Amino acid sequence: MAFTKKVTLKSSDGELFIIDRAVALQSRTIQYVLEDTNPVDAIIPVPAVDARTLSKVLEYCKKHLIDLNTDFEDYSKWDKDFVDAEVWMLYDLIMAADYLHIPPLIDLICDKIASMFKGQTPDKIREIFNIDNDFSKEEEEDFKKKSGWAFK
Amino acid sequence: MTAVDEIPDDVVVEILARLPVKSLLRFRCVCKLWRSIISDSSFIELHRTLSFTRAGGNLLLLCFPSVAHWPWRLLFYIDHSEEEGRCNAFRNDFSLSGFSECINGLICQDDPQPQVCNLSTKERVILPTTAMDFPKWIQTSSHCSLRFEPRNNTYKILRTWKVYWSSLVWSPRFEIFTLGSNTWRSLIPESNISVLGHRHSVCVGGTMYWNNLREKNVVAFDVAEERLRLVPSPCRTIHSAIVQLDGRVAMVNYHGLVDGGDSMRVWVQEDDRNGNWSMEKKIVFPSIWRDVKRGMPSFCHLIFETTHGAELVKPEMYGVGCPPSVCNYVESLVSLREIINPNNS
């Protein structure tokens, strides 16, 4: 039975995760690896993701395995709790989801980060993302003059 | 919140595309890279697509025309993504009345002078008054509608006039404006075309349609060719509404409902040039219809959704003197300045 087959993933810090093949297939990156090489009992390295983040991603993949007994409502409540985390954790998760290519997880986290940023000032955003302000004082004043209502 | 290091550009794009326009106008001044992302046309397109489903990105606009003894025009928006469907009033920066359908976040209106606005960015362009040379003593009224023409990537405004030669006798006039040009251009239709149904027009595949009220035919306006013509209607246009159904033009005849019956009929246009329509279906209303009709003031509109099982709801809008114009509005960053001065942004 294809559903009971196991796959072993190895995180960047060397931890092994033995999971159902069906769970791993939600990652398109892993899906391609499995289709290409079809490794039997081989270990698939995931060099861009550490153990803590990978376990969280796999938690998501297990929950989102198509389960006909779980209705949509259950997912949205679970998803909401899943992304109720610090911004650095969300950042690690999105980098992992991007690398493993799991579009619904990318959507979920981007929605969450966007909702956290919605009301922030440009100063606060620069602080969070470690971005240098490369605009001159005059240019910045010009923005505020042109669309001042957005800064209120 | 603690700081994170180097977030890849494609992830930044994914996050920014999910933000309201108001936040993006602020975040344009985070840094030059973010400014160029937010101004990029493919980003604007992605953002608009996501706005259809984003909470707060897809609004229902309600505009009550001015009522006697009450000089204010009000524009409300309803955020139907929220459970309660909160109703908010726009700040009175725009005195909108009888606005057009929303096209890529832009709407146009005719009062007090023709203009196009992006309600999300609050950008506005005032258009020239008119190219028509009406005598001073003559009374006129007009209506504008905005259309996008993807083939040439242009926005056009069709404006229909009613020119009153006396209080009862009026004749129609047509003019068109391409956004970015300087003048209105007059249009001469081939046949006797009514302007009365223009407010209730639909646009399918680059052609606008509205009922030619007095005749048994439909007005078609090809936006690219700028040609007004007539196509046959499947039924009398009295008690009929022209609508869009699955991307095709459809005609709904509700004469049966008005005439004491309980059904309406729907035709779908098969072929625009030859005027072929196919009978889609006859819709029979549940028995509650008769009770609803009895208690319904004549000015109220019934709105019902078929997706939730075609349930009829008794409207609760008593006390409002005239029906509001309603349109769907999707937030967008589309820049009017760039449409008008494409090389000078």
Short mmCIF file of N, CA and C in Angstrom, two decimals, chain B residues 196-312:
data_model
loop_
_atom_site.label_atom_id
_atom_site.label_comp_id
_atom_site.label_asym_id
_atom_site.label_seq_id
_atom_site.Cartn_x
_atom_site.Cartn_y
_atom_site.Cartn_z
N LEU B 196 -31.46 55.61 -22.20
CA LEU B 196 -32.10 55.39 -20.89
C LEU B 196 -31.53 54.21 -20.12
N GLY B 197 -31.14 53.14 -20.83
CA GLY B 197 -30.67 51.95 -20.13
C GLY B 197 -29.19 51.98 -19.79
N HIS B 198 -28.49 53.06 -20.16
CA HIS B 198 -27.03 53.13 -20.01
C HIS B 198 -26.59 52.88 -18.57
N ARG B 199 -27.33 53.40 -17.59
CA ARG B 199 -26.98 53.22 -16.19
C ARG B 199 -26.94 51.75 -15.78
N HIS B 200 -27.69 50.94 -16.51
CA HIS B 200 -27.76 49.52 -16.13
C HIS B 200 -27.07 48.65 -17.18
N SER B 201 -25.97 49.14 -17.72
CA SER B 201 -25.30 48.38 -18.78
C SER B 201 -24.39 47.31 -18.18
N VAL B 202 -24.09 46.30 -19.00
CA VAL B 202 -23.08 45.31 -18.62
C VAL B 202 -22.03 45.28 -19.73
N CYS B 203 -20.84 44.80 -19.39
CA CYS B 203 -19.79 44.74 -20.40
C CYS B 203 -19.27 43.31 -20.48
N VAL B 204 -19.34 42.73 -21.66
CA VAL B 204 -18.87 41.36 -21.87
C VAL B 204 -17.99 41.34 -23.11
N GLY B 205 -16.79 40.82 -22.97
CA GLY B 205 -15.89 40.65 -24.11
C GLY B 205 -15.65 41.94 -24.90
N GLY B 206 -15.47 43.06 -24.21
CA GLY B 206 -15.14 44.30 -24.89
C GLY B 206 -16.33 45.02 -25.51
N THR B 207 -17.55 44.52 -25.24
CA THR B 207 -18.74 45.21 -25.75
C THR B 207 -19.68 45.50 -24.59
N MET B 208 -20.18 46.73 -24.58
CA MET B 208 -21.18 47.12 -23.56
C MET B 208 -22.57 46.88 -24.12
N TYR B 209 -23.48 46.46 -23.26
CA TYR B 209 -24.87 46.24 -23.69
C TYR B 209 -25.82 46.93 -22.74
N TRP B 210 -26.86 47.53 -23.30
CA TRP B 210 -27.97 47.97 -22.46
C TRP B 210 -29.26 47.88 -23.26
N ASN B 211 -30.37 47.88 -22.53
CA ASN B 211 -31.68 47.76 -23.17
C ASN B 211 -32.04 49.03 -23.91
N ASN B 212 -32.53 48.86 -25.13
CA ASN B 212 -33.03 49.99 -25.89
C ASN B 212 -34.51 50.09 -25.54
N LEU B 213 -34.82 50.85 -24.50
CA LEU B 213 -36.10 50.69 -23.81
C LEU B 213 -37.35 50.67 -24.67
N ARG B 214 -37.42 51.52 -25.68
CA ARG B 214 -38.69 51.59 -26.40
C ARG B 214 -38.81 50.52 -27.47
N GLU B 215 -37.72 49.89 -27.80
CA GLU B 215 -37.74 48.95 -28.94
C GLU B 215 -37.52 47.54 -28.43
N LYS B 216 -37.65 46.59 -29.37
CA LYS B 216 -37.37 45.21 -28.97
C LYS B 216 -35.95 44.86 -29.39
N ASN B 217 -35.02 45.66 -28.95
CA ASN B 217 -33.63 45.33 -29.23
C ASN B 217 -32.70 45.89 -28.16
N VAL B 218 -31.42 45.53 -28.29
CA VAL B 218 -30.43 45.84 -27.26
C VAL B 218 -29.36 46.72 -27.91
N VAL B 219 -28.90 47.72 -27.18
CA VAL B 219 -27.82 48.58 -27.68
C VAL B 219 -26.48 47.88 -27.38
N ALA B 220 -25.62 47.84 -28.39
CA ALA B 220 -24.28 47.28 -28.18
C ALA B 220 -23.28 48.37 -28.51
N PHE B 221 -22.26 48.53 -27.63
CA PHE B 221 -21.21 49.51 -27.90
C PHE B 221 -19.86 48.80 -27.83
N ASP B 222 -19.19 48.72 -28.99
CA ASP B 222 -17.88 48.08 -29.03
C ASP B 222 -16.84 49.08 -28.58
N VAL B 223 -16.21 48.80 -27.45
CA VAL B 223 -15.34 49.80 -26.83
C VAL B 223 -14.12 50.09 -27.69
N ALA B 224 -13.51 49.07 -28.30
CA ALA B 224 -12.32 49.29 -29.12
C ALA B 224 -12.66 50.06 -30.40
N GLU B 225 -13.70 49.62 -31.11
CA GLU B 225 -14.07 50.25 -32.39
C GLU B 225 -14.87 51.53 -32.18
N GLU B 226 -15.36 51.75 -30.98
CA GLU B 226 -16.19 52.91 -30.66
C GLU B 226 -17.41 52.98 -31.55
N ARG B 227 -18.08 51.85 -31.72
CA ARG B 227 -19.24 51.81 -32.61
C ARG B 227 -20.49 51.44 -31.80
N LEU B 228 -21.54 52.22 -32.01
CA LEU B 228 -22.84 51.93 -31.39
C LEU B 228 -23.71 51.23 -32.40
N ARG B 229 -24.32 50.11 -32.02
CA ARG B 229 -25.19 49.39 -32.94
C ARG B 229 -26.31 48.72 -32.17
N LEU B 230 -27.26 48.13 -32.89
CA LEU B 230 -28.39 47.47 -32.25
C LEU B 230 -28.35 45.98 -32.54
N VAL B 231 -28.66 45.17 -31.54
CA VAL B 231 -28.81 43.72 -31.75
C VAL B 231 -30.21 43.33 -31.26
N PRO B 232 -30.82 42.30 -31.89
CA PRO B 232 -32.18 41.93 -31.49
C PRO B 232 -32.23 41.41 -30.07
N SER B 233 -33.36 41.63 -29.42
CA SER B 233 -33.58 41.12 -28.05
C SER B 233 -34.49 39.88 -28.13
N PRO B 234 -34.34 38.94 -27.22
CA PRO B 234 -35.18 37.73 -27.25
C PRO B 234 -36.59 37.99 -26.77
N CYS B 235 -36.82 39.17 -26.13
CA CYS B 235 -38.15 39.44 -25.57
C CYS B 235 -38.36 40.94 -25.59
N ARG B 236 -39.54 41.37 -25.22
CA ARG B 236 -39.77 42.81 -25.10
C ARG B 236 -38.87 43.34 -23.99
N THR B 237 -38.31 44.54 -24.17
CA THR B 237 -37.33 45.01 -23.18
C THR B 237 -37.99 45.65 -21.97
N ILE B 238 -39.31 45.84 -22.03
CA ILE B 238 -39.99 46.34 -20.83
C ILE B 238 -40.02 45.19 -19.81
N HIS B 239 -39.80 45.53 -18.53
CA HIS B 239 -39.70 44.52 -17.47
C HIS B 239 -38.60 43.51 -17.74
N SER B 240 -37.52 43.97 -18.33
CA SER B 240 -36.39 43.08 -18.59
C SER B 240 -35.12 43.72 -18.05
N ALA B 241 -34.17 42.89 -17.70
CA ALA B 241 -32.88 43.41 -17.26
C ALA B 241 -31.80 42.63 -17.99
N ILE B 242 -30.77 43.37 -18.40
CA ILE B 242 -29.68 42.71 -19.09
C ILE B 242 -28.59 42.46 -18.03
N VAL B 243 -28.09 41.24 -17.99
CA VAL B 243 -27.12 40.88 -16.95
C VAL B 243 -25.98 40.06 -17.55
N GLN B 244 -24.99 39.80 -16.73
CA GLN B 244 -23.88 38.95 -17.18
C GLN B 244 -24.01 37.62 -16.45
N LEU B 245 -23.92 36.54 -17.21
CA LEU B 245 -24.08 35.22 -16.62
C LEU B 245 -22.95 34.34 -17.13
N ASP B 246 -22.08 33.90 -16.26
CA ASP B 246 -20.94 33.07 -16.65
C ASP B 246 -20.16 33.68 -17.81
N GLY B 247 -19.94 34.97 -17.79
CA GLY B 247 -19.16 35.63 -18.83
C GLY B 247 -19.91 35.82 -20.14
N ARG B 248 -21.23 35.59 -20.13
CA ARG B 248 -22.00 35.85 -21.34
C ARG B 248 -23.14 36.81 -21.03
N VAL B 249 -23.68 37.42 -22.09
CA VAL B 249 -24.77 38.36 -21.90
C VAL B 249 -26.06 37.56 -21.74
N ALA B 250 -26.85 37.91 -20.76
CA ALA B 250 -28.13 37.23 -20.57
C ALA B 250 -29.23 38.26 -20.38
N MET B 251 -30.43 37.89 -20.76
CA MET B 251 -31.58 38.76 -20.60
C MET B 251 -32.54 38.09 -19.63
N VAL B 252 -32.92 38.84 -18.59
CA VAL B 252 -33.88 38.31 -17.62
C VAL B 252 -35.18 39.07 -17.82
N ASN B 253 -36.27 38.34 -18.09
CA ASN B 253 -37.55 38.99 -18.25
C ASN B 253 -38.41 38.67 -17.03
N TYR B 254 -38.77 39.70 -16.26
CA TYR B 254 -39.56 39.48 -15.05
C TYR B 254 -40.98 39.98 -15.20
N HIS B 255 -41.43 40.06 -16.45
CA HIS B 255 -42.80 40.50 -16.72
C HIS B 255 -43.80 39.61 -15.98
N GLY B 256 -43.46 38.30 -15.94
CA GLY B 256 -44.33 37.33 -15.25
C GLY B 256 -44.56 37.68 -13.79
N LEU B 257 -43.54 38.23 -13.14
CA LEU B 257 -43.66 38.56 -11.71
C LEU B 257 -44.55 39.77 -11.51
N VAL B 258 -44.42 40.73 -12.42
CA VAL B 258 -45.17 41.98 -12.30
C VAL B 258 -46.64 41.72 -12.63
N ASP B 259 -46.85 40.77 -13.50
CA ASP B 259 -48.17 40.51 -14.06
C ASP B 259 -48.98 39.52 -13.22
N GLY B 260 -48.62 39.32 -11.95
CA GLY B 260 -49.38 38.43 -11.08
C GLY B 260 -48.92 36.99 -11.11
N GLY B 261 -47.91 36.71 -11.92
CA GLY B 261 -47.41 35.34 -11.99
C GLY B 261 -46.32 35.10 -10.98
N ASP B 262 -45.60 34.01 -11.12
CA ASP B 262 -44.55 33.70 -10.14
C ASP B 262 -43.27 33.20 -10.80
N SER B 263 -43.03 33.63 -12.05
CA SER B 263 -41.81 33.12 -12.69
C SER B 263 -41.14 34.19 -13.54
N MET B 264 -39.84 34.01 -13.76
CA MET B 264 -39.15 34.85 -14.73
C MET B 264 -38.38 33.96 -15.71
N ARG B 265 -38.02 34.53 -16.85
CA ARG B 265 -37.33 33.74 -17.86
C ARG B 265 -35.95 34.33 -18.14
N VAL B 266 -35.02 33.45 -18.48
CA VAL B 266 -33.64 33.89 -18.74
C VAL B 266 -33.18 33.36 -20.10
N TRP B 267 -32.66 34.26 -20.94
CA TRP B 267 -32.06 33.86 -22.20
C TRP B 267 -30.56 34.17 -22.16
N VAL B 268 -29.78 33.39 -22.86
CA VAL B 268 -28.35 33.66 -22.95
C VAL B 268 -27.99 33.93 -24.41
N GLN B 269 -27.18 34.97 -24.62
CA GLN B 269 -26.81 35.33 -25.99
C GLN B 269 -25.79 34.34 -26.54
N GLU B 270 -26.11 33.79 -27.71
CA GLU B 270 -25.22 32.81 -28.34
C GLU B 270 -24.29 33.50 -29.32
N ASP B 271 -24.84 34.46 -30.03
CA ASP B 271 -24.10 35.06 -31.14
C ASP B 271 -24.51 36.52 -31.24
N ASP B 272 -23.56 37.39 -30.97
CA ASP B 272 -23.83 38.82 -30.94
C ASP B 272 -24.24 39.35 -32.32
N ARG B 273 -23.53 38.92 -33.37
CA ARG B 273 -23.75 39.52 -34.70
C ARG B 273 -25.13 39.19 -35.24
N ASN B 274 -25.55 37.91 -35.11
CA ASN B 274 -26.83 37.51 -35.69
C ASN B 274 -27.98 37.59 -34.69
N GLY B 275 -27.65 37.93 -33.46
CA GLY B 275 -28.70 38.07 -32.46
C GLY B 275 -29.37 36.76 -32.09
N ASN B 276 -28.59 35.66 -31.97
CA ASN B 276 -29.16 34.39 -31.53
C ASN B 276 -29.13 34.29 -30.01
N TRP B 277 -30.26 33.94 -29.44
CA TRP B 277 -30.34 33.76 -27.99
C TRP B 277 -30.87 32.36 -27.74
N SER B 278 -30.37 31.71 -26.70
CA SER B 278 -30.95 30.42 -26.37
C SER B 278 -31.67 30.55 -25.04
N MET B 279 -32.78 29.83 -24.91
CA MET B 279 -33.57 29.88 -23.68
C MET B 279 -32.81 29.13 -22.61
N GLU B 280 -32.42 29.83 -21.56
CA GLU B 280 -31.65 29.17 -20.51
C GLU B 280 -32.59 28.45 -19.55
N LYS B 281 -33.45 29.20 -18.90
CA LYS B 281 -34.41 28.52 -18.03
C LYS B 281 -35.54 29.43 -17.60
N LYS B 282 -36.54 28.78 -17.06
CA LYS B 282 -37.66 29.50 -16.47
C LYS B 282 -37.50 29.34 -14.97
N ILE B 283 -37.45 30.46 -14.24
CA ILE B 283 -37.23 30.38 -12.80
C ILE B 283 -38.57 30.60 -12.09
N VAL B 284 -39.01 29.60 -11.35
CA VAL B 284 -40.28 29.71 -10.64
C VAL B 284 -39.99 30.11 -9.19
N PHE B 285 -40.69 31.16 -8.72
CA PHE B 285 -40.45 31.66 -7.38
C PHE B 285 -41.24 30.88 -6.35
N PRO B 286 -40.70 30.75 -5.12
CA PRO B 286 -41.45 30.06 -4.07
C PRO B 286 -42.69 30.87 -3.67
N SER B 287 -43.62 30.24 -2.97
CA SER B 287 -44.91 30.88 -2.70
C SER B 287 -44.79 32.12 -1.82
N ILE B 288 -43.68 32.26 -1.11
CA ILE B 288 -43.47 33.43 -0.25
C ILE B 288 -43.48 34.73 -1.08
N TRP B 289 -43.19 34.58 -2.37
CA TRP B 289 -43.10 35.73 -3.26
C TRP B 289 -44.32 36.64 -3.17
N ARG B 290 -45.51 36.06 -3.13
CA ARG B 290 -46.74 36.88 -3.13
C ARG B 290 -46.83 37.73 -1.86
N ASP B 291 -46.41 37.15 -0.72
CA ASP B 291 -46.46 37.91 0.54
C ASP B 291 -45.45 39.04 0.52
N VAL B 292 -44.27 38.71 0.00
CA VAL B 292 -43.21 39.72 -0.05
C VAL B 292 -43.66 40.88 -0.91
N LYS B 293 -44.24 40.56 -2.05
CA LYS B 293 -44.63 41.58 -3.00
C LYS B 293 -45.67 42.53 -2.39
N ARG B 294 -46.58 41.96 -1.63
CA ARG B 294 -47.63 42.78 -1.04
C ARG B 294 -47.05 43.81 -0.07
N GLY B 295 -46.04 43.42 0.71
CA GLY B 295 -45.52 44.32 1.73
C GLY B 295 -44.37 45.19 1.23
N MET B 296 -44.06 45.10 -0.06
CA MET B 296 -42.84 45.77 -0.54
C MET B 296 -43.15 47.16 -1.07
N PRO B 297 -42.50 48.19 -0.50
CA PRO B 297 -42.69 49.52 -1.07
C PRO B 297 -42.15 49.55 -2.50
N SER B 298 -42.71 50.38 -3.31
CA SER B 298 -42.38 50.32 -4.74
C SER B 298 -40.93 50.69 -5.01
N PHE B 299 -40.29 51.46 -4.12
CA PHE B 299 -38.92 51.89 -4.43
C PHE B 299 -37.87 50.88 -4.03
N CYS B 300 -38.28 49.83 -3.32
CA CYS B 300 -37.28 48.89 -2.83
C CYS B 300 -36.86 47.88 -3.89
N HIS B 301 -35.63 47.49 -3.80
CA HIS B 301 -35.12 46.48 -4.71
C HIS B 301 -34.95 45.18 -3.93
N LEU B 302 -35.30 44.10 -4.54
CA LEU B 302 -35.07 42.80 -3.90
C LEU B 302 -33.72 42.29 -4.34
N ILE B 303 -32.91 41.89 -3.37
CA ILE B 303 -31.62 41.31 -3.73
C ILE B 303 -31.61 39.89 -3.19
N PHE B 304 -31.37 38.93 -4.05
CA PHE B 304 -31.29 37.58 -3.53
C PHE B 304 -30.11 36.86 -4.15
N GLU B 305 -29.56 35.95 -3.36
CA GLU B 305 -28.38 35.24 -3.84
C GLU B 305 -28.75 33.81 -4.16
N THR B 306 -28.36 33.37 -5.34
CA THR B 306 -28.70 32.00 -5.71
C THR B 306 -27.76 30.99 -5.08
N THR B 307 -26.55 31.45 -4.70
CA THR B 307 -25.58 30.51 -4.15
C THR B 307 -26.04 29.93 -2.83
N HIS B 308 -26.91 30.66 -2.12
CA HIS B 308 -27.37 30.15 -0.83
C HIS B 308 -28.80 29.66 -0.92
N GLY B 309 -29.14 29.07 -2.05
CA GLY B 309 -30.43 28.42 -2.15
C GLY B 309 -31.59 29.34 -2.51
N ALA B 310 -31.32 30.39 -3.26
CA ALA B 310 -32.36 31.27 -3.79
C ALA B 310 -33.44 31.60 -2.77
N GLU B 311 -33.01 32.12 -1.65
CA GLU B 311 -33.97 32.47 -0.62
C GLU B 311 -34.40 33.92 -0.80
N LEU B 312 -35.67 34.15 -0.68
CA LEU B 312 -36.15 35.52 -0.82
C LEU B 312 -36.17 36.19 0.55
#
